[in-house]
Tab-separated table of C-alpha atoms and ligand atoms in Angstrom:
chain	number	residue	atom	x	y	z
L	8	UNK	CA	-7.635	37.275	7.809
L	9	UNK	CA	-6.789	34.564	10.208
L	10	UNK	CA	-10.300	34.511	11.698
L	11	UNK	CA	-10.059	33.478	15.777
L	12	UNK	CA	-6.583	31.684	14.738
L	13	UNK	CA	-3.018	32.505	15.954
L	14	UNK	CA	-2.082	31.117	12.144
L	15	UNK	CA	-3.229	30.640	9.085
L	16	UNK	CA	-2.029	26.735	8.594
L	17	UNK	CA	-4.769	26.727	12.197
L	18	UNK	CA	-7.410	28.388	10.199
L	19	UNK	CA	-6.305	26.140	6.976
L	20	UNK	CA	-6.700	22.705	8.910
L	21	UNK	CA	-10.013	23.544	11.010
L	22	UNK	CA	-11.549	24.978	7.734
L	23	UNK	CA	-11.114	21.092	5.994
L	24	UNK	CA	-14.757	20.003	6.990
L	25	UNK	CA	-16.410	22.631	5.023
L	26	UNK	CA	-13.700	22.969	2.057
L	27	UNK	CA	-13.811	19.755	1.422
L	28	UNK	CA	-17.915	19.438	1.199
L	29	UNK	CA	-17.560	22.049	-1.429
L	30	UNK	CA	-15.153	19.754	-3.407
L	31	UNK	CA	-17.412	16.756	-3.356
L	32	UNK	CA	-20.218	18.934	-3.849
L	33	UNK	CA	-18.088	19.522	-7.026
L	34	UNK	CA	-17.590	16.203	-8.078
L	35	UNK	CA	-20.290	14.514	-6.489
L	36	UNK	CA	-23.970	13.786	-7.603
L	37	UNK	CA	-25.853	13.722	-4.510
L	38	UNK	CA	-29.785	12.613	-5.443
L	39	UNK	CA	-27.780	9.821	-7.848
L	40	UNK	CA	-25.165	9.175	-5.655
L	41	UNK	CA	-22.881	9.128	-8.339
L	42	UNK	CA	-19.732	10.553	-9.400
L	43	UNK	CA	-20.253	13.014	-12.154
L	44	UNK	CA	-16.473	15.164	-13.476
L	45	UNK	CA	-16.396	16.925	-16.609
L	46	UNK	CA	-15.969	15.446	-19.702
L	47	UNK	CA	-12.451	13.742	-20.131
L	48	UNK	CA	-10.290	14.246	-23.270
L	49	UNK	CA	-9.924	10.318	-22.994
L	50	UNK	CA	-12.008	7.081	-22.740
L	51	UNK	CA	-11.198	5.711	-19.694
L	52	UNK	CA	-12.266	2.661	-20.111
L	53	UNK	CA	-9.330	2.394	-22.793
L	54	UNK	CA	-6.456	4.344	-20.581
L	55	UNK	CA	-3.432	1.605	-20.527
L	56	UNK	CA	-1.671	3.141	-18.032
L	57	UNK	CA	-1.260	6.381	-15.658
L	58	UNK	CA	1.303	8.408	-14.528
L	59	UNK	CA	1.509	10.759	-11.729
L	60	UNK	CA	4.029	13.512	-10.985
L	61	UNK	CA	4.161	16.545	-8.577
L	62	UNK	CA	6.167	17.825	-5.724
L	63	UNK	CA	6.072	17.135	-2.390
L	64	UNK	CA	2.602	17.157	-0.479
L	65	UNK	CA	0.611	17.740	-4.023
L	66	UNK	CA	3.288	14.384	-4.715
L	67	UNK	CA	2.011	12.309	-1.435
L	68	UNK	CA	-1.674	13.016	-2.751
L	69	UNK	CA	-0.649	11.467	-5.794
L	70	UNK	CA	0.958	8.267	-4.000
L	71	UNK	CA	-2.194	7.567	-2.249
L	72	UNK	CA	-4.436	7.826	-5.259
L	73	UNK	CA	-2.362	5.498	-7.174
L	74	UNK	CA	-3.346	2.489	-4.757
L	75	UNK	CA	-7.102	4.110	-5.636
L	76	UNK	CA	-6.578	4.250	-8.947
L	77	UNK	CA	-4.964	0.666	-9.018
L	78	UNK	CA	-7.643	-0.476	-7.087
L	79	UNK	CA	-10.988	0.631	-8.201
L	80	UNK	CA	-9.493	1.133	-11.935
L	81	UNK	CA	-7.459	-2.118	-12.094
L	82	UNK	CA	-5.476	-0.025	-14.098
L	83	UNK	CA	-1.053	0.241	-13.466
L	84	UNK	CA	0.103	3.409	-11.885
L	85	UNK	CA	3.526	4.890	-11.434
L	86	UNK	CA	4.008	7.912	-9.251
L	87	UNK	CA	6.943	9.672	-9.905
L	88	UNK	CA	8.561	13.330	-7.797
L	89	UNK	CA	8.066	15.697	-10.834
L	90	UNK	CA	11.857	16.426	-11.293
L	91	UNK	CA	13.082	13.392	-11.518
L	92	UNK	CA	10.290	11.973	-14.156
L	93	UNK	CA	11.459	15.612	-16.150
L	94	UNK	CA	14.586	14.356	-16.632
L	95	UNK	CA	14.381	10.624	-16.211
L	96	UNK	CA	12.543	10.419	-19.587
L	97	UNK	CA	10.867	7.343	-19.189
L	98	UNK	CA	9.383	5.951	-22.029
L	99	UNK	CA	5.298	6.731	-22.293
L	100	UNK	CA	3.252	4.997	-24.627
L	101	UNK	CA	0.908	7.203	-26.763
L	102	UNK	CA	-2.390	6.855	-25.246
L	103	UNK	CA	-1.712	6.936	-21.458
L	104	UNK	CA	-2.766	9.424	-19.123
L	105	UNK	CA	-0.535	11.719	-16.802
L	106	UNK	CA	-2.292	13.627	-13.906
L	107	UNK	CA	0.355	16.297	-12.558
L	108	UNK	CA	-0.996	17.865	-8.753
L	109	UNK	CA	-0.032	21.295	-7.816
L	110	UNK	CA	-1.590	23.950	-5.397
L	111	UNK	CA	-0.459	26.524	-6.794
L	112	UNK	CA	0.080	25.382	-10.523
L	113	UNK	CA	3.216	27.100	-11.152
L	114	UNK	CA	6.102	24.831	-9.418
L	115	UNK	CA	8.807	24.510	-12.194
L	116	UNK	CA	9.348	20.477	-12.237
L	117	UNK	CA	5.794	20.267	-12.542
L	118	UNK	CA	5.000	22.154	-15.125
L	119	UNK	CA	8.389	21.003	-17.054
L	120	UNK	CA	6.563	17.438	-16.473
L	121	UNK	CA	3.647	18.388	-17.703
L	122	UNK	CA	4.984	19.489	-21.549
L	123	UNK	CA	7.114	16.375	-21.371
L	124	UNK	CA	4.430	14.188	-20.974
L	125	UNK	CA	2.405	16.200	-23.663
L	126	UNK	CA	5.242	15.619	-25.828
L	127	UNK	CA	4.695	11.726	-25.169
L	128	UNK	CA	1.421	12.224	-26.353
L	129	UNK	CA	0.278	11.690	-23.280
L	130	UNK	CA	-3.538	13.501	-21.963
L	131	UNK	CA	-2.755	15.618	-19.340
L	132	UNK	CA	-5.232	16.184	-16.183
L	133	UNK	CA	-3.928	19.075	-14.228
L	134	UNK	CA	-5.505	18.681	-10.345
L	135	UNK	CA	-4.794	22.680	-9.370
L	136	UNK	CA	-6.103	24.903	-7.054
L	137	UNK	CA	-5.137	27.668	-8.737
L	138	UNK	CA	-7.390	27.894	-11.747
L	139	UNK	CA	-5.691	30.491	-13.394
L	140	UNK	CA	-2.076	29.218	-13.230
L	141	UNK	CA	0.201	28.015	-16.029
L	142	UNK	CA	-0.036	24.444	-15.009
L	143	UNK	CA	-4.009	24.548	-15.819
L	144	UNK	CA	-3.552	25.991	-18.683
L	145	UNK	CA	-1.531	23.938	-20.383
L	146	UNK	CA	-3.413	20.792	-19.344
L	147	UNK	CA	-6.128	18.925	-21.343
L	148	UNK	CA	-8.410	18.934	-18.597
L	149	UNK	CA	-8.642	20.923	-15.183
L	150	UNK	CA	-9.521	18.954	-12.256
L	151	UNK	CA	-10.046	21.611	-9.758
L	152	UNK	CA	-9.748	21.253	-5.990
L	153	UNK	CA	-11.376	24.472	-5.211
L	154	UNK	CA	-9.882	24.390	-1.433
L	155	UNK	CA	-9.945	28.414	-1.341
L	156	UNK	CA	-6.837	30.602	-1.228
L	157	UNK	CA	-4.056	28.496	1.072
L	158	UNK	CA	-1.382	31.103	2.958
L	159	UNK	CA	0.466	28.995	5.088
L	160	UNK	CA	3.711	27.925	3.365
L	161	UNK	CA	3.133	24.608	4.936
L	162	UNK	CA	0.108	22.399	2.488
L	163	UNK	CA	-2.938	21.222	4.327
L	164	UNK	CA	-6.529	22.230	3.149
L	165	UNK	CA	-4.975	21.624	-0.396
L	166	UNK	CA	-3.601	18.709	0.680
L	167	UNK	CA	-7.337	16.756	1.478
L	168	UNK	CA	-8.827	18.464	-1.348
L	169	UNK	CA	-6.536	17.227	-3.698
L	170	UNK	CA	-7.283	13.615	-2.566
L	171	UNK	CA	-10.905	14.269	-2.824
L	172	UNK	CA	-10.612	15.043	-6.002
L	173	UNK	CA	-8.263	12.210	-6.797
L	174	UNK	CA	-10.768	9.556	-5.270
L	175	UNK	CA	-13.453	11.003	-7.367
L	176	UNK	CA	-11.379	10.645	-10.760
L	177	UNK	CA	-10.623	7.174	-9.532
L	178	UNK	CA	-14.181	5.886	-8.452
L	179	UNK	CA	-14.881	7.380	-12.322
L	180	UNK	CA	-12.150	5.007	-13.754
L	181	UNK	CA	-13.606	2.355	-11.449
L	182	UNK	CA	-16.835	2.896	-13.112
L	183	UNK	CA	-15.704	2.961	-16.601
L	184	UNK	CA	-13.272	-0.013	-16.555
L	185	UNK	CA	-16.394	-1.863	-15.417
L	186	UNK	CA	-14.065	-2.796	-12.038
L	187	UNK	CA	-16.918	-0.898	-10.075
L	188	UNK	CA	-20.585	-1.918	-9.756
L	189	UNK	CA	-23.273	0.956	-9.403
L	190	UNK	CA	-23.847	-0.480	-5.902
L	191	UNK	CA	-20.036	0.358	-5.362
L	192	UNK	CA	-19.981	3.583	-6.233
L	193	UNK	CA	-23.137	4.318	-4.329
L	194	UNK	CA	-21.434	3.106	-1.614
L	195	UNK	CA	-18.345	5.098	-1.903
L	196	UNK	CA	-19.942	8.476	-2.202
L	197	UNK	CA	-22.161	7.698	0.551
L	198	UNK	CA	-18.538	7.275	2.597
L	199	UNK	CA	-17.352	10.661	0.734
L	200	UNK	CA	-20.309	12.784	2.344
L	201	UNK	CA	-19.326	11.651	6.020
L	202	UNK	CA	-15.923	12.994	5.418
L	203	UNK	CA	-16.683	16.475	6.758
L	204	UNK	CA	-18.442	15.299	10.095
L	205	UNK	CA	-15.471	13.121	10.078
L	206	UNK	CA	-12.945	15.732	9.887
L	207	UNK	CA	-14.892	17.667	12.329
L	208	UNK	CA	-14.468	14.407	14.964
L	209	UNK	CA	-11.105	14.850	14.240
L	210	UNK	CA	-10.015	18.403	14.594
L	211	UNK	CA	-11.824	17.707	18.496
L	212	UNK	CA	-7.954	15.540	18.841
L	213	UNK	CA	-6.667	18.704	18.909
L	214	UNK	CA	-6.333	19.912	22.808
L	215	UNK	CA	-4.995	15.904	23.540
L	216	UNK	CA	-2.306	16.462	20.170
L	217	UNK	CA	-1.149	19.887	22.082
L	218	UNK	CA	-0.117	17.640	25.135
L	219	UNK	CA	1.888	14.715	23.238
L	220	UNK	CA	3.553	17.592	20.946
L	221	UNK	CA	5.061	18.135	24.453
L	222	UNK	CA	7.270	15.033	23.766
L	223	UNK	CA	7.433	15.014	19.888
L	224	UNK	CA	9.071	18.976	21.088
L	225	UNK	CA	11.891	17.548	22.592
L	226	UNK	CA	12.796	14.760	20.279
L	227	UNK	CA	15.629	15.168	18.081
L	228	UNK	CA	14.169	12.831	15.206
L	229	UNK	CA	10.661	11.551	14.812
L	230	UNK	CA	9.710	8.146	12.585
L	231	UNK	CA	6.471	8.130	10.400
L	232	UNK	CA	4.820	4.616	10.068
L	233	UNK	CA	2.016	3.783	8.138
L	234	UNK	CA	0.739	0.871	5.251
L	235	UNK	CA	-1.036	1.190	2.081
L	236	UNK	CA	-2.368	4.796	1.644
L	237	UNK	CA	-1.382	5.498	4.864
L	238	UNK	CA	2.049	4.765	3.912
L	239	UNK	CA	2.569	8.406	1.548
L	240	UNK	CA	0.212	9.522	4.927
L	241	UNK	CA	3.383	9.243	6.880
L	242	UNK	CA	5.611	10.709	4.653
L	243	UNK	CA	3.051	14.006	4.672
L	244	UNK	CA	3.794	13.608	8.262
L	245	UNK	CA	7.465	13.917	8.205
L	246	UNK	CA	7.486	16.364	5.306
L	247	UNK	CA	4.767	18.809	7.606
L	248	UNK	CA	6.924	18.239	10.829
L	249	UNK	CA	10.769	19.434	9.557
L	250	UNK	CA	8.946	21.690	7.412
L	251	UNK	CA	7.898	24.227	10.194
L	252	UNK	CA	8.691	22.447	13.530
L	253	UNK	CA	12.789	21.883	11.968
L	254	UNK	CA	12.568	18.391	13.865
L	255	UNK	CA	13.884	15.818	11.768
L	256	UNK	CA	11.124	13.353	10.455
L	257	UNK	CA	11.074	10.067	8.322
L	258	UNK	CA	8.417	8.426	6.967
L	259	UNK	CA	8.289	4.779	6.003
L	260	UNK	CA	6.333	1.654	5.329
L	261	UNK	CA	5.744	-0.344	7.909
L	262	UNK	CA	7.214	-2.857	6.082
L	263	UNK	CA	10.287	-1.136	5.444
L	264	UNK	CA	11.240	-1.065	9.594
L	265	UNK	CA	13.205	-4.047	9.712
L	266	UNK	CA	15.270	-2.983	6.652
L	267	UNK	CA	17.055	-0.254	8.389
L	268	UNK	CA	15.503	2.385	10.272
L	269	UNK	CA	14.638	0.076	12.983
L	270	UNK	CA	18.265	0.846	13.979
L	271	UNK	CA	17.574	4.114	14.781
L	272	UNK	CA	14.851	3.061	18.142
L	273	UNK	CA	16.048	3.996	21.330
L	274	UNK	CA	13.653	5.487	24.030
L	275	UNK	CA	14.872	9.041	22.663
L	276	UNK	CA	12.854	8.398	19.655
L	277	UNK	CA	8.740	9.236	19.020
L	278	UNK	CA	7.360	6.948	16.089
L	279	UNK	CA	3.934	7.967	15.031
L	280	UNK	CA	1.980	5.110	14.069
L	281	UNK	CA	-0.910	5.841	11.192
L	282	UNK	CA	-2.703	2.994	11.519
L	283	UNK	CA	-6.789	2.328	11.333
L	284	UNK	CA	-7.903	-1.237	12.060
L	285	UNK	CA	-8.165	-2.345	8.347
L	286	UNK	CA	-6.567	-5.725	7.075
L	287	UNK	CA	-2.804	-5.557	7.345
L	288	UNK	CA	-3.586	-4.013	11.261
L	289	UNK	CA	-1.702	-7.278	12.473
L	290	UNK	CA	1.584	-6.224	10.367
L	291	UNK	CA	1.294	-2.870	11.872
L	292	UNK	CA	1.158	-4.573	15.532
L	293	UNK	CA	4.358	-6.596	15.172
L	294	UNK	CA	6.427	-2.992	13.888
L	295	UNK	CA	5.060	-1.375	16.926
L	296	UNK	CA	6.149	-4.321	19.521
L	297	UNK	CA	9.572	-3.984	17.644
L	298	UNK	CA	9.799	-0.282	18.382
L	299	UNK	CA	7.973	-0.860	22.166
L	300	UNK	CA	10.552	-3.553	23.269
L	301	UNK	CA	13.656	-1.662	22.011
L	302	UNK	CA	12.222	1.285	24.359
L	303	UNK	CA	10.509	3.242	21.198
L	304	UNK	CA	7.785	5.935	22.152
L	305	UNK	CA	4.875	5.102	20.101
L	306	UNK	CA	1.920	7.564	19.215
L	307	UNK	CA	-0.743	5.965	17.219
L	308	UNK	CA	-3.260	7.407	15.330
L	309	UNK	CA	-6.198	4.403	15.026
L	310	UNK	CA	-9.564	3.566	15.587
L	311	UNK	CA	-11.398	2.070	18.595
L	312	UNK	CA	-10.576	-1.663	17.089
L	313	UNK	CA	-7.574	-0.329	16.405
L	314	UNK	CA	-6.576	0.987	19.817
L	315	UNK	CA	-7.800	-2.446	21.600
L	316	UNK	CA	-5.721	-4.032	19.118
L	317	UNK	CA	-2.684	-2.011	20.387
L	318	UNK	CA	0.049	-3.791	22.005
L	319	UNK	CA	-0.720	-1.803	25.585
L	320	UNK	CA	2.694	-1.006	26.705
L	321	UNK	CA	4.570	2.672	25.449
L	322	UNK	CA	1.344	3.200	23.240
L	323	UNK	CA	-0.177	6.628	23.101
L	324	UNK	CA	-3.215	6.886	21.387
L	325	UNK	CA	-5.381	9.541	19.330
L	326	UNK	CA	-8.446	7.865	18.635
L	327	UNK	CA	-10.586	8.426	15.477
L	328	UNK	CA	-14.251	7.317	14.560
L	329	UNK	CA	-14.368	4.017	12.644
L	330	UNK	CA	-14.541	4.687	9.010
L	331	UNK	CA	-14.445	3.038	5.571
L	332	UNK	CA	-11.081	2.283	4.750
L	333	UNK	CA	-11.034	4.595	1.449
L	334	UNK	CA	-11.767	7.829	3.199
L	335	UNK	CA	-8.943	7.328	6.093
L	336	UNK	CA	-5.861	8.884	4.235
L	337	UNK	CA	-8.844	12.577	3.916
L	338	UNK	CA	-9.551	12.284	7.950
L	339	UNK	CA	-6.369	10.879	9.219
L	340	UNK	CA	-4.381	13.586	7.900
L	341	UNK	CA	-6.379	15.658	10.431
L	342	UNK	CA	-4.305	14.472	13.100
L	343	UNK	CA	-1.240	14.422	11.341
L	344	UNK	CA	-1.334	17.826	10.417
L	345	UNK	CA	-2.612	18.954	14.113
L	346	UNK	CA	0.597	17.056	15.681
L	347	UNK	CA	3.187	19.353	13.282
L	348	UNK	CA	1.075	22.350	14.082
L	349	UNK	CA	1.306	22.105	18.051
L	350	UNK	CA	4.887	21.223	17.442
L	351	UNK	CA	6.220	23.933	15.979
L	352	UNK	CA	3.929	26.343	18.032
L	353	UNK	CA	5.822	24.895	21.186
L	354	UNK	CA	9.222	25.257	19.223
L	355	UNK	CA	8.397	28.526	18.422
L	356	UNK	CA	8.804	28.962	14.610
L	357	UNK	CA	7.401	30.880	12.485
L	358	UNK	CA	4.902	28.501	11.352
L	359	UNK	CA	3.130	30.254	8.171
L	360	UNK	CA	6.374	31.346	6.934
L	361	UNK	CA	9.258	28.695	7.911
L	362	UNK	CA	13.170	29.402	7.612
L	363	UNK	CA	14.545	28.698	3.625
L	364	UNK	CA	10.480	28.028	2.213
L	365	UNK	CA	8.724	29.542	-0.330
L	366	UNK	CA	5.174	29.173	-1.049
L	367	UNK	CA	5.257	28.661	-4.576
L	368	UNK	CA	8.518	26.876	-5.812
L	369	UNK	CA	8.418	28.338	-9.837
L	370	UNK	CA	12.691	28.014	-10.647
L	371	UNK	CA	14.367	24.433	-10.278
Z	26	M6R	O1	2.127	24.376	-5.432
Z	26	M6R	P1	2.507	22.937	-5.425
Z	26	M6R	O2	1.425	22.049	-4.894
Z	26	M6R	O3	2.984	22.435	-6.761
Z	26	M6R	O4	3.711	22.825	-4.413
Z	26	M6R	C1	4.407	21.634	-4.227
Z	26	M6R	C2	5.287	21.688	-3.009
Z	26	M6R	O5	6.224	22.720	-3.114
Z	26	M6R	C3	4.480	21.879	-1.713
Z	26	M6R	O6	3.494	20.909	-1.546
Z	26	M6R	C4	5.396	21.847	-0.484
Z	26	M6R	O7	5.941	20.571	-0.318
Z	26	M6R	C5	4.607	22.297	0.752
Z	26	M6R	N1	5.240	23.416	1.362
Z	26	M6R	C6	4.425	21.201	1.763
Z	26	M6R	O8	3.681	21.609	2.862
């Protein structure tokens, strides 16, 4: 049942606000403000290293929560697409922890990851949605997201619930590493339980993201910017956009402009900008006056500061509440996922079901 929506990836993304209270609810102890998962087959305090493999959106959740995970854990990270860590067989030392992130808990490379990381002795945490599937069961511990049945081909609710479950697991290796103070983590679940009246700010974008999809409709190629965790935000971006608009996307660190793609700029070109006013803001300015003075159409998704901050000229703007800079990647994808929606609705695909897709991806 699509509810009052043309689509299910419509009803998917405006039902975030209240899916995603029900994961934090989850993981979440409100009166303590605390973070409170089920008992792990591990000490975390000890973990010497994580790995983290899935396919592609459950993979871009992964990305962002290894800066978390680096961050509040102090503790190395390497993300890895599922089926190339399958066959790369990189070396895991016994004792390390693998997290593999699927919706539906039966894509192929991730589940072949899974057993080869068991076989490595490493403990598995299996972030599913599917509770039932093969990939939970075979895991150590289930982590799960408990986003609701997802139809659309194209990930979204699954998407944010996966990273709320991922910051939770990391504020928890915060906490045990001693990296975290109690003060911190109160402070970080009190940003968690804004993030649905967040997302519901957000999803109001909507009727000004159906106007600029105009333009992002008649572009041949679209660029994804973004730093930090919003950098594996703009690769969702692209991924969400071919996937059921068929307009050819990038994503790529700011950083990474000048190295190449920076060729590409002409005034035929959109680049959307994920960018909240947080430290490396500044960085992000000088990419988009690079893309602005070769004639670049720039749409960026920021905050107030980060809209006055703009360089004025060939600057669209969606403007989001200011927020704490861990929750951004959970509200900004809002937007993101709004723009490759009114896309392909003006393109006229068939947006729950796109061309050459299949929901569940279970042979190689
Ligand atoms: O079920 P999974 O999360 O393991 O699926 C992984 C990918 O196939 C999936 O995220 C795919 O990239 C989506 N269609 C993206 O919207």
């Amino acid at each position: 049942d699509k509810g009052n929506h043309r689509h299910f990836m419509a009803k998917e993304i405006y039902e975030q606000p209240e899916v995603i209270s029900h994961t934090f609810g989850h993981y979440l102890d409100l009166a303590d403000e605390t973070v409170s998962l089920p008992e792990l087959p591990f000490d975390a305090k000890e973990v010497q290293h994580i790995s983290i493999t899935a396919c592609g959106t459950a993979l871009y959740a992964g990305a962002v929560a290894e800066y978390w995970l680096e961050r509040f854990g102090r503790v190395p990270v390497s993300t890895d697409i599922a089926s190339e860590f399958r066959y790369r067989e990189t070396p895991l030392a016994p004792g390390g922890v693998t997290i593999v992130i699927s919706q539906s808990g039966e894509t192929a490379d991730t589940l072949a990851s899974l057993r080869y990381a068991k076989e490595c002795g490493q403990k598995v945490v299996a972030v599913v949605n599917v509770p039932t599937s093969t990939i939970a069961r075979e895991a150590d511990v289930v982590l799960p997201i408990l986003a609701g049945p997802e139809i659309g081909v194209a990930s979204t609710k699954a998407f944010t619930c996966q990273l709320a479950t991922l910051a939770c697991l990391s504020v928890a290796f915060g906490r045990a590493k001693g990296v975290l103070s109690a003060e911190d983590e109160h402070k970080l679940v009190r940003a968690f339980m804004e993030v649905p009246r967040l997302m519901t700010e957000a999803l109001k974008l909507s009727p000004e993201i159906e106007v600029l999809a105009r333009t992002l409709a008649k572009a041949r190629d679209v660029l994804y910017l973004g730093r930090g965790t919003n950098y594996p935000l703009a690769l969702e971006g692209a991924l969400k956009l071919k996937e059921i608009s068929y307009i050819h996307a990038e994503g790529y660190a700011g950083g990474e402009l000048k190295h190449g793609p920076i060729a590409l700029i002409d005034e035929k070109m959109p680049v959307v900008v994920i960018a909240p006013h947080d430290r490396i803001f500044d960085k992000t300015v000088s990419n988009m006056e690079e893309v602005a003075a070769r004639g670049g159409k720039i749409i960026l998704v920021t905050d107030p500061k980060g809209a006055e901050a703009a360089p004025v000229n060939a600057v669209q703007k969606l403007i989001l509440p200011e927020m704490p800079a861990t929750v951004c990647p959970m509200v900004y994808s809002i937007p993101v996922q709004l723009i490759a929606y009114h896309t392909a609705v003006i393109m006229g695909t068939d947006v729950d079901q796109p061309r050459n897709l299949a929901k569940s991806v279970t042979v190689e």
